[in-house]
CSV table of C-alpha atoms in Angstrom, one decimal:
chain,number,residue,atom,x,y,z
A,64,UNK,CA,180.7,7.7,-28.9
A,65,UNK,CA,182.1,10.8,-26.8
A,66,UNK,CA,184.8,13.1,-28.1
A,67,UNK,CA,187.3,15.3,-26.2
A,68,UNK,CA,188.4,18.5,-27.2
A,69,UNK,CA,190.9,17.7,-31.0
A,70,UNK,CA,189.5,13.9,-30.8
A,71,UNK,CA,188.9,12.6,-34.3
A,72,UNK,CA,186.9,9.7,-35.3
A,73,UNK,CA,186.1,8.2,-38.8
A,74,UNK,CA,182.7,9.5,-40.3
A,75,UNK,CA,181.9,5.3,-41.4
A,76,UNK,CA,182.4,4.1,-37.8
A,77,UNK,CA,180.0,6.6,-36.4
A,78,UNK,CA,177.3,6.3,-39.2
A,79,UNK,CA,176.7,2.8,-40.9
A,80,UNK,CA,176.1,4.5,-44.4
A,81,UNK,CA,179.0,7.0,-44.1
A,82,UNK,CA,176.9,9.7,-45.8
A,83,UNK,CA,173.9,10.9,-44.4
A,84,UNK,CA,173.6,12.6,-40.8
A,85,UNK,CA,172.5,15.6,-38.5
A,86,UNK,CA,174.7,17.9,-36.3
A,87,UNK,CA,172.6,19.1,-33.7
A,88,UNK,CA,173.5,21.8,-31.1
A,89,UNK,CA,172.4,23.0,-27.8
A,90,UNK,CA,173.9,25.7,-25.7
A,91,UNK,CA,172.7,26.7,-22.0
A,92,UNK,CA,173.8,30.6,-22.8
A,93,UNK,CA,171.4,33.0,-20.6
A,94,UNK,CA,171.1,36.7,-22.4
A,95,UNK,CA,173.2,35.4,-25.3
A,96,UNK,CA,171.9,35.4,-28.6
A,97,UNK,CA,173.7,32.7,-30.3
A,98,UNK,CA,173.5,32.5,-34.5
A,99,UNK,CA,175.1,29.1,-35.7
A,100,UNK,CA,176.7,28.3,-39.5
A,101,UNK,CA,178.1,25.8,-41.6
A,102,UNK,CA,180.8,26.9,-43.7
A,103,UNK,CA,181.7,24.2,-46.8
A,104,UNK,CA,185.3,24.7,-47.7
A,105,UNK,CA,187.5,24.0,-50.2
A,106,UNK,CA,191.7,22.0,-50.0
A,107,UNK,CA,192.9,25.0,-48.4
A,108,UNK,CA,190.4,25.8,-45.7
A,109,UNK,CA,189.0,28.8,-47.7
A,110,UNK,CA,185.2,30.1,-48.5
A,111,UNK,CA,185.7,30.2,-52.2
A,112,UNK,CA,182.1,30.6,-52.9
A,113,UNK,CA,179.8,32.5,-50.6
A,114,UNK,CA,176.5,30.2,-51.3
A,115,UNK,CA,178.5,27.4,-49.2
A,116,UNK,CA,177.8,29.1,-45.8
A,117,UNK,CA,174.5,27.8,-44.7
A,118,UNK,CA,173.4,30.2,-41.4
A,119,UNK,CA,170.1,31.8,-40.8
A,120,UNK,CA,169.6,34.2,-44.1
A,121,UNK,CA,171.3,31.3,-46.5
A,122,UNK,CA,169.4,28.1,-45.0
A,123,UNK,CA,170.9,25.2,-47.9
A,124,UNK,CA,174.1,25.3,-49.8
A,125,UNK,CA,173.3,24.9,-53.7
A,126,UNK,CA,173.7,21.5,-54.1
A,127,UNK,CA,171.6,20.3,-50.9
A,128,UNK,CA,174.4,18.7,-49.2
A,129,UNK,CA,173.9,21.3,-46.5
A,130,UNK,CA,170.5,22.3,-44.7
A,131,UNK,CA,169.7,24.1,-41.8
A,132,UNK,CA,167.1,21.0,-39.7
A,133,UNK,CA,166.9,20.9,-36.3
A,134,UNK,CA,167.0,17.5,-34.1
A,135,UNK,CA,164.4,17.0,-31.5
A,136,UNK,CA,165.9,18.5,-28.4
A,137,UNK,CA,168.6,20.9,-30.1
A,138,UNK,CA,168.5,24.6,-30.3
A,139,UNK,CA,170.3,24.3,-34.1
A,140,UNK,CA,171.7,21.5,-36.2
A,141,UNK,CA,172.1,20.9,-39.9
A,142,UNK,CA,171.3,17.9,-42.0
A,143,UNK,CA,174.4,16.5,-43.8
A,144,UNK,CA,174.5,14.4,-47.1
A,145,UNK,CA,178.4,13.9,-48.1
A,146,UNK,CA,176.9,12.3,-51.5
A,147,UNK,CA,176.1,15.6,-52.6
A,148,UNK,CA,178.9,17.7,-52.1
A,149,UNK,CA,180.8,18.5,-55.1
A,150,UNK,CA,184.5,17.6,-55.2
A,151,UNK,CA,185.6,21.1,-54.9
A,152,UNK,CA,184.4,20.9,-50.9
A,153,UNK,CA,186.7,19.3,-48.8
A,154,UNK,CA,185.7,20.5,-44.9
A,155,UNK,CA,182.8,21.6,-43.5
A,156,UNK,CA,182.9,23.3,-40.0
A,157,UNK,CA,180.4,24.0,-37.7
A,158,UNK,CA,180.6,27.2,-36.1
A,159,UNK,CA,178.4,29.9,-33.3
A,160,UNK,CA,178.8,33.2,-33.1
A,161,UNK,CA,177.2,35.8,-30.6
A,162,UNK,CA,174.4,38.0,-32.0
A,163,UNK,CA,174.6,41.4,-29.7
A,164,UNK,CA,176.8,41.7,-26.2
A,165,UNK,CA,178.3,39.5,-24.4
A,166,UNK,CA,181.4,36.3,-24.6
A,167,UNK,CA,181.7,32.8,-24.4
A,168,UNK,CA,182.4,32.6,-20.7
A,169,UNK,CA,179.1,33.1,-19.8
A,170,UNK,CA,178.4,29.4,-21.8
A,171,UNK,CA,176.5,27.2,-18.8
A,172,UNK,CA,176.9,23.9,-20.8
A,173,UNK,CA,176.6,23.4,-25.0
A,174,UNK,CA,177.2,20.3,-27.1
A,175,UNK,CA,177.5,19.0,-30.9
A,176,UNK,CA,175.9,15.5,-31.6
A,177,UNK,CA,176.1,13.6,-34.4
A,178,UNK,CA,173.1,11.9,-35.3
A,179,UNK,CA,172.0,8.7,-37.4
A,180,UNK,CA,168.0,9.1,-37.8
A,181,UNK,CA,166.8,9.5,-33.8
A,182,UNK,CA,169.9,7.9,-32.5
A,183,UNK,CA,172.8,9.7,-31.7
A,184,UNK,CA,176.1,8.1,-32.6
A,185,UNK,CA,178.7,11.0,-31.4
A,186,UNK,CA,179.0,14.0,-28.6
A,187,UNK,CA,181.3,16.8,-28.4
A,188,UNK,CA,180.4,18.9,-24.8
A,189,UNK,CA,181.9,22.0,-24.1
A,190,UNK,CA,181.7,24.9,-21.4
A,191,UNK,CA,182.1,28.5,-20.4
A,192,UNK,CA,184.8,27.6,-18.6
A,193,UNK,CA,186.6,26.4,-22.0
A,194,UNK,CA,186.5,30.3,-23.4
A,195,UNK,CA,187.3,33.8,-22.3
A,196,UNK,CA,186.8,37.1,-24.5
A,197,UNK,CA,186.2,34.9,-27.2
A,198,UNK,CA,182.5,36.1,-29.4
A,199,UNK,CA,182.6,32.9,-31.8
A,200,UNK,CA,183.8,29.4,-31.9
A,201,UNK,CA,184.8,26.5,-34.3
A,202,UNK,CA,182.8,23.7,-32.6
A,203,UNK,CA,183.3,20.3,-34.7
A,204,UNK,CA,184.9,20.0,-38.3
A,205,UNK,CA,183.8,17.3,-40.8
A,206,UNK,CA,186.9,17.0,-43.6
A,207,UNK,CA,188.0,14.3,-46.1
A,208,UNK,CA,191.3,12.8,-46.1
A,209,UNK,CA,192.6,10.3,-48.5
A,210,UNK,CA,189.1,10.1,-49.7
A,211,UNK,CA,187.6,9.4,-46.4
A,212,UNK,CA,185.4,11.8,-44.2
A,213,UNK,CA,185.9,12.1,-40.9
A,214,UNK,CA,185.7,14.6,-37.6
A,215,UNK,CA,187.1,16.6,-35.6
A,216,UNK,CA,186.2,18.0,-32.1
A,217,UNK,CA,187.4,21.5,-32.5
A,218,UNK,CA,186.3,23.9,-29.4
A,219,UNK,CA,188.6,26.9,-30.8
A,220,UNK,CA,187.2,30.5,-30.2
A,221,UNK,CA,187.9,33.7,-31.5
A,222,UNK,CA,187.6,37.3,-29.8
A,223,UNK,CA,185.1,38.6,-33.0
A,224,UNK,CA,181.7,37.7,-34.2
A,225,UNK,CA,180.5,36.3,-37.5
A,226,UNK,CA,182.5,38.9,-39.6
A,227,UNK,CA,185.7,37.4,-37.9
A,228,UNK,CA,184.9,34.3,-39.0
A,229,UNK,CA,183.8,35.0,-42.3
A,230,UNK,CA,187.2,36.9,-43.0
A,231,UNK,CA,189.2,33.8,-41.2
A,232,UNK,CA,187.9,31.6,-44.0
A,233,UNK,CA,189.0,33.9,-46.7
A,234,UNK,CA,185.3,35.5,-47.2
A,235,UNK,CA,184.8,39.3,-47.4
A,236,UNK,CA,181.9,41.2,-46.0
A,237,UNK,CA,179.9,43.1,-48.0
A,238,UNK,CA,180.5,46.8,-47.2
A,239,UNK,CA,176.9,48.6,-46.5
A,240,UNK,CA,177.8,51.0,-49.2
A,241,UNK,CA,179.7,49.4,-52.2
A,242,UNK,CA,182.9,50.4,-52.7
A,243,UNK,CA,183.9,51.0,-56.7
A,244,UNK,CA,185.8,47.6,-57.7
A,245,UNK,CA,189.7,47.6,-57.7
A,246,UNK,CA,191.6,48.0,-60.7
A,247,UNK,CA,193.0,44.6,-62.0
A,248,UNK,CA,192.9,42.3,-58.8
A,249,UNK,CA,196.4,40.4,-58.9
A,250,UNK,CA,194.1,37.1,-58.1
A,251,UNK,CA,190.8,36.4,-58.5
A,252,UNK,CA,188.9,36.6,-54.7
A,253,UNK,CA,185.9,34.6,-52.9
A,254,UNK,CA,182.3,36.1,-52.9
A,255,UNK,CA,181.5,38.6,-50.7
A,256,UNK,CA,178.9,37.2,-48.3
A,257,UNK,CA,176.5,39.8,-47.9
A,258,UNK,CA,175.4,40.3,-44.5
A,259,UNK,CA,174.1,44.1,-45.3
A,260,UNK,CA,170.5,43.1,-45.1
A,261,UNK,CA,169.7,41.6,-41.5
A,262,UNK,CA,166.7,39.5,-41.0
A,263,UNK,CA,165.7,38.8,-37.5
A,264,UNK,CA,165.0,35.3,-38.4
A,265,UNK,CA,164.5,34.3,-34.8
A,266,UNK,CA,162.1,35.5,-31.6
A,267,UNK,CA,164.5,37.3,-29.4
A,268,UNK,CA,167.3,37.8,-32.1
A,269,UNK,CA,168.3,41.6,-31.8
A,270,UNK,CA,170.3,44.0,-33.4
A,271,UNK,CA,171.8,47.7,-32.7
A,272,UNK,CA,171.6,50.6,-35.2
A,273,UNK,CA,174.3,53.4,-33.9
A,274,UNK,CA,174.3,57.0,-34.6
A,275,UNK,CA,176.2,57.9,-37.7
A,276,UNK,CA,178.7,60.3,-36.6
A,277,UNK,CA,177.9,64.1,-35.3
A,278,UNK,CA,174.3,63.1,-37.1
A,279,UNK,CA,171.0,62.0,-36.0
A,280,UNK,CA,169.5,58.6,-37.2
A,281,UNK,CA,167.6,60.1,-39.6
A,282,UNK,CA,164.1,59.1,-40.5
A,283,UNK,CA,163.3,55.6,-39.2
A,284,UNK,CA,160.8,53.9,-41.6
A,285,UNK,CA,158.5,51.2,-40.8
A,286,UNK,CA,156.4,49.5,-43.8
A,287,UNK,CA,153.9,46.3,-43.6
A,288,UNK,CA,153.1,44.7,-46.5
A,289,UNK,CA,151.6,41.3,-46.8
A,290,UNK,CA,150.7,38.8,-49.6
A,291,UNK,CA,147.5,38.3,-51.6
A,292,UNK,CA,146.6,35.1,-53.4
A,293,UNK,CA,143.6,36.1,-54.8
A,294,UNK,CA,145.4,39.1,-57.1
A,295,UNK,CA,144.1,42.1,-55.1
A,296,UNK,CA,146.2,42.8,-52.0
A,297,UNK,CA,144.5,41.5,-49.0
A,298,UNK,CA,141.5,39.8,-50.8
A,299,UNK,CA,142.2,36.2,-50.4
A,300,UNK,CA,141.5,36.5,-46.8
A,301,UNK,CA,137.9,37.2,-47.6
A,302,UNK,CA,135.9,34.0,-48.6
A,303,UNK,CA,136.7,33.0,-44.9
A,304,UNK,CA,134.9,35.5,-43.3
A,305,UNK,CA,131.9,35.9,-46.0
A,306,UNK,CA,133.6,39.7,-46.1
A,307,UNK,CA,135.6,41.1,-49.6
A,308,UNK,CA,138.4,42.3,-47.9
A,309,UNK,CA,140.9,42.0,-45.1
A,310,UNK,CA,141.9,45.3,-43.2
A,311,UNK,CA,145.4,44.7,-41.6
A,312,UNK,CA,146.8,48.0,-39.8
A,313,UNK,CA,150.2,48.4,-38.2
A,314,UNK,CA,150.6,50.9,-35.4
A,315,UNK,CA,152.4,51.1,-32.3
A,316,UNK,CA,152.7,51.9,-28.5
A,317,UNK,CA,155.6,54.5,-27.9
A,318,UNK,CA,156.7,55.6,-24.2
A,319,UNK,CA,158.7,59.0,-24.0
A,320,UNK,CA,161.3,59.9,-21.9
A,321,UNK,CA,159.5,62.5,-20.2
A,322,UNK,CA,157.0,59.7,-19.4
A,323,UNK,CA,154.1,60.3,-22.0
A,324,UNK,CA,152.7,57.1,-23.2
A,325,UNK,CA,149.9,56.4,-26.3
A,326,UNK,CA,149.8,54.6,-29.5
A,327,UNK,CA,150.0,55.5,-32.6
A,328,UNK,CA,147.3,53.8,-35.2
A,329,UNK,CA,144.7,54.0,-38.0
A,330,UNK,CA,141.9,52.9,-34.5
A,331,UNK,CA,140.5,55.8,-32.9
A,332,UNK,CA,142.3,58.1,-35.6
A,333,UNK,CA,145.4,58.6,-33.6
A,334,UNK,CA,147.9,59.2,-36.3
A,335,UNK,CA,150.4,60.7,-34.7
A,336,UNK,CA,152.4,63.8,-35.1
A,337,UNK,CA,155.9,63.4,-37.1
A,338,UNK,CA,157.2,67.0,-36.4
A,339,UNK,CA,155.8,67.1,-32.8
A,340,UNK,CA,155.6,64.9,-29.7
A,341,UNK,CA,155.6,61.4,-30.1
A,342,UNK,CA,157.5,62.1,-33.4
A,343,UNK,CA,155.7,59.0,-34.6
A,344,UNK,CA,153.0,59.3,-37.5
A,345,UNK,CA,150.8,56.8,-39.6
A,346,UNK,CA,150.8,58.0,-43.2
A,347,UNK,CA,147.2,56.5,-44.1
A,348,UNK,CA,145.1,53.8,-43.4
A,349,UNK,CA,144.9,51.7,-46.2
A,350,UNK,CA,141.4,49.5,-45.8
A,351,UNK,CA,140.9,48.8,-49.9
A,352,UNK,CA,144.1,47.2,-50.6
A,353,UNK,CA,144.9,49.3,-53.2
A,354,UNK,CA,148.1,50.9,-51.8
A,355,UNK,CA,151.1,48.7,-53.3
A,356,UNK,CA,153.4,50.4,-50.9
A,357,UNK,CA,151.5,49.3,-47.5
A,358,UNK,CA,150.8,51.0,-44.6
A,359,UNK,CA,154.2,53.1,-43.5
A,360,UNK,CA,154.6,54.1,-39.5
A,361,UNK,CA,157.5,56.9,-39.5
A,362,UNK,CA,159.8,57.8,-36.4
A,363,UNK,CA,161.6,61.7,-36.8
A,364,UNK,CA,164.9,59.8,-35.7
A,365,UNK,CA,166.0,63.8,-35.2
A,366,UNK,CA,163.9,63.5,-31.7
A,367,UNK,CA,165.4,59.6,-30.9
A,368,UNK,CA,167.0,61.1,-28.2
A,369,UNK,CA,163.4,62.1,-26.9
A,370,UNK,CA,161.6,58.3,-27.1
A,371,UNK,CA,162.4,55.7,-24.6
A,372,UNK,CA,160.8,53.0,-26.3
A,373,UNK,CA,158.6,51.7,-29.3
A,374,UNK,CA,156.1,48.7,-29.3
A,375,UNK,CA,155.4,47.8,-33.1
A,376,UNK,CA,152.6,45.9,-33.9
A,377,UNK,CA,150.0,44.7,-36.3
A,378,UNK,CA,146.0,43.7,-36.1
A,379,UNK,CA,143.7,42.2,-38.3
A,380,UNK,CA,140.7,45.0,-38.2
A,381,UNK,CA,138.7,43.5,-40.5
A,382,UNK,CA,138.7,39.7,-41.9
A,383,UNK,CA,140.3,36.2,-41.1
A,384,UNK,CA,143.5,36.5,-38.4
A,385,UNK,CA,145.2,34.0,-40.2
A,386,UNK,CA,148.7,35.1,-40.0
A,387,UNK,CA,150.0,32.0,-42.0
A,388,UNK,CA,148.4,32.8,-45.0
A,389,UNK,CA,148.9,36.8,-44.6
A,390,UNK,CA,152.8,35.9,-44.8
A,391,UNK,CA,152.9,39.4,-43.5
A,392,UNK,CA,156.6,41.3,-43.6
A,393,UNK,CA,157.9,44.2,-41.4
A,394,UNK,CA,160.7,45.9,-43.1
A,395,UNK,CA,162.7,48.8,-41.1
A,396,UNK,CA,164.8,51.5,-43.0
A,397,UNK,CA,167.3,53.9,-41.9
A,398,UNK,CA,169.7,56.2,-43.6
A,399,UNK,CA,173.0,54.7,-44.0
A,400,UNK,CA,172.1,51.3,-41.7
A,401,UNK,CA,171.3,47.7,-43.0
A,402,UNK,CA,168.1,47.5,-43.8
A,403,UNK,CA,166.1,45.2,-41.2
A,404,UNK,CA,163.3,42.3,-41.6
A,405,UNK,CA,161.0,40.9,-39.5
A,406,UNK,CA,158.6,38.0,-40.3
A,407,UNK,CA,155.4,37.2,-39.0
A,408,UNK,CA,155.9,33.5,-39.1
A,409,UNK,CA,153.2,32.0,-36.9
A,410,UNK,CA,151.6,29.2,-39.0
A,411,UNK,CA,148.6,28.1,-36.4
A,412,UNK,CA,147.2,31.1,-34.5
A,413,UNK,CA,143.8,32.7,-34.7
A,414,UNK,CA,144.5,35.9,-32.5
A,415,UNK,CA,144.5,39.1,-34.6
A,416,UNK,CA,147.0,41.0,-32.5
A,417,UNK,CA,150.7,40.8,-32.9
A,418,UNK,CA,153.7,42.7,-31.2
A,419,UNK,CA,156.2,42.4,-33.7
A,420,UNK,CA,159.1,44.3,-32.7
A,421,UNK,CA,160.6,46.3,-29.7
A,422,UNK,CA,162.8,49.4,-30.4
A,423,UNK,CA,164.7,50.9,-27.3
A,424,UNK,CA,166.7,53.7,-26.9
A,425,UNK,CA,169.8,52.7,-25.6
A,426,UNK,CA,172.4,55.5,-25.2
A,427,UNK,CA,171.1,56.7,-28.5
A,428,UNK,CA,171.1,53.9,-30.3
A,429,UNK,CA,168.2,52.1,-31.8
A,430,UNK,CA,168.1,48.4,-30.6
A,431,UNK,CA,165.9,46.4,-32.4
A,432,UNK,CA,164.4,43.2,-30.9
A,433,UNK,CA,162.1,40.4,-32.7
A,434,UNK,CA,158.9,39.8,-30.7
A,435,UNK,CA,156.5,38.1,-33.1
A,436,UNK,CA,153.8,37.0,-29.7
A,437,UNK,CA,150.5,37.0,-30.1
A,438,UNK,CA,147.4,38.1,-28.4
A,439,UNK,CA,143.7,38.7,-28.5
A,440,UNK,CA,143.5,42.4,-28.4
A,441,UNK,CA,145.2,45.5,-27.0
A,442,UNK,CA,144.5,45.2,-23.5
A,443,UNK,CA,146.3,41.7,-23.6
A,444,UNK,CA,149.5,42.8,-25.2
A,445,UNK,CA,149.6,46.2,-23.1
A,446,UNK,CA,149.9,43.8,-19.9
A,447,UNK,CA,152.4,41.8,-21.2
A,448,UNK,CA,154.8,44.1,-22.3
A,449,UNK,CA,153.9,46.5,-19.2
A,450,UNK,CA,153.0,49.9,-20.9
A,451,UNK,CA,150.1,50.7,-18.7
A,452,UNK,CA,147.2,52.1,-20.6
A,453,UNK,CA,143.6,52.4,-20.4
A,454,UNK,CA,142.0,50.7,-23.6
A,455,UNK,CA,138.2,51.6,-24.5
A,456,UNK,CA,136.6,49.7,-27.5
A,457,UNK,CA,137.2,51.8,-30.5
A,458,UNK,CA,136.4,52.3,-34.3
A,459,UNK,CA,137.8,53.7,-37.2
A,460,UNK,CA,134.3,55.5,-38.5
């Protein structure tokens, strides 16, 4: 069944059991990064409980009635089980919001479809011609009326992004610096949706950190940690290679505004310089797994205007290259800015070098893009990202 904008239908007419189905979403929008969310709303169309906003940082609702699940052939999706939803949830609204620059008018084609198992039973199509300067959309709604669940194709746009959608549904975005609670609020307020910690969940996701007014960025701290199954950090891979340790390192390629290029890493003992060029330094090389703080790469944000780009990477110098078991996590912290997280999420990759994230100077802002692509070594990574350095075999001894 093809749904036009504003058209309604009973879920039971589309899905025989009327309770369990999947919403699949695809959008052809080159150059845009679009995040999808499903809001569970009350009878007033309000988000009374922030846990019923299902999106990349909150992949399932408390009841399990809504969960991230991507049907084959789609780019995003949600598994819906209406029977699990509490009585207070009367409406599910599927939304899309642009992360970064751009407007919805740049969409080529897009669709939302209802899937009963592997079968498509309903589809709503849209394109950029339907929109102008909008940066967020309400695409489809599943709602309960007179005890019967129905659907409606919306295609309604908003000029704001994800925060504007949260506000529209009666939620509030938690501030970066918590404000003091208001004295004796006149009525209960919905819990804030905390967007102050940003997880770059998908390859190509990006976020820009702007300068504070009349100030530099301050220190940009890049921390690498990873999981130990044996109780001693990093020791869990040793049995696979006959070694008693695994040495996982963080480093970076850099390019300065003046054209200078090189690397900062423990391999070759090129630990960098925090107070002079390249204004990037590696604290130390943890080779034994005894450091609870992991490894830290520091960028002097007071000199960010002298840095063009930084490619942050991690590699397994010694031990088994099993990134899935390592569950490595890169955390980027800057004073006065949200904390950024990037996870190394490959499950079957045996290449020991991972290009994690690219930091670019864009008019003084720090643009961070998740890469998480894997290479056989430094040379392959260099060539893939067009750095142009000459590489020779190195050692940390």
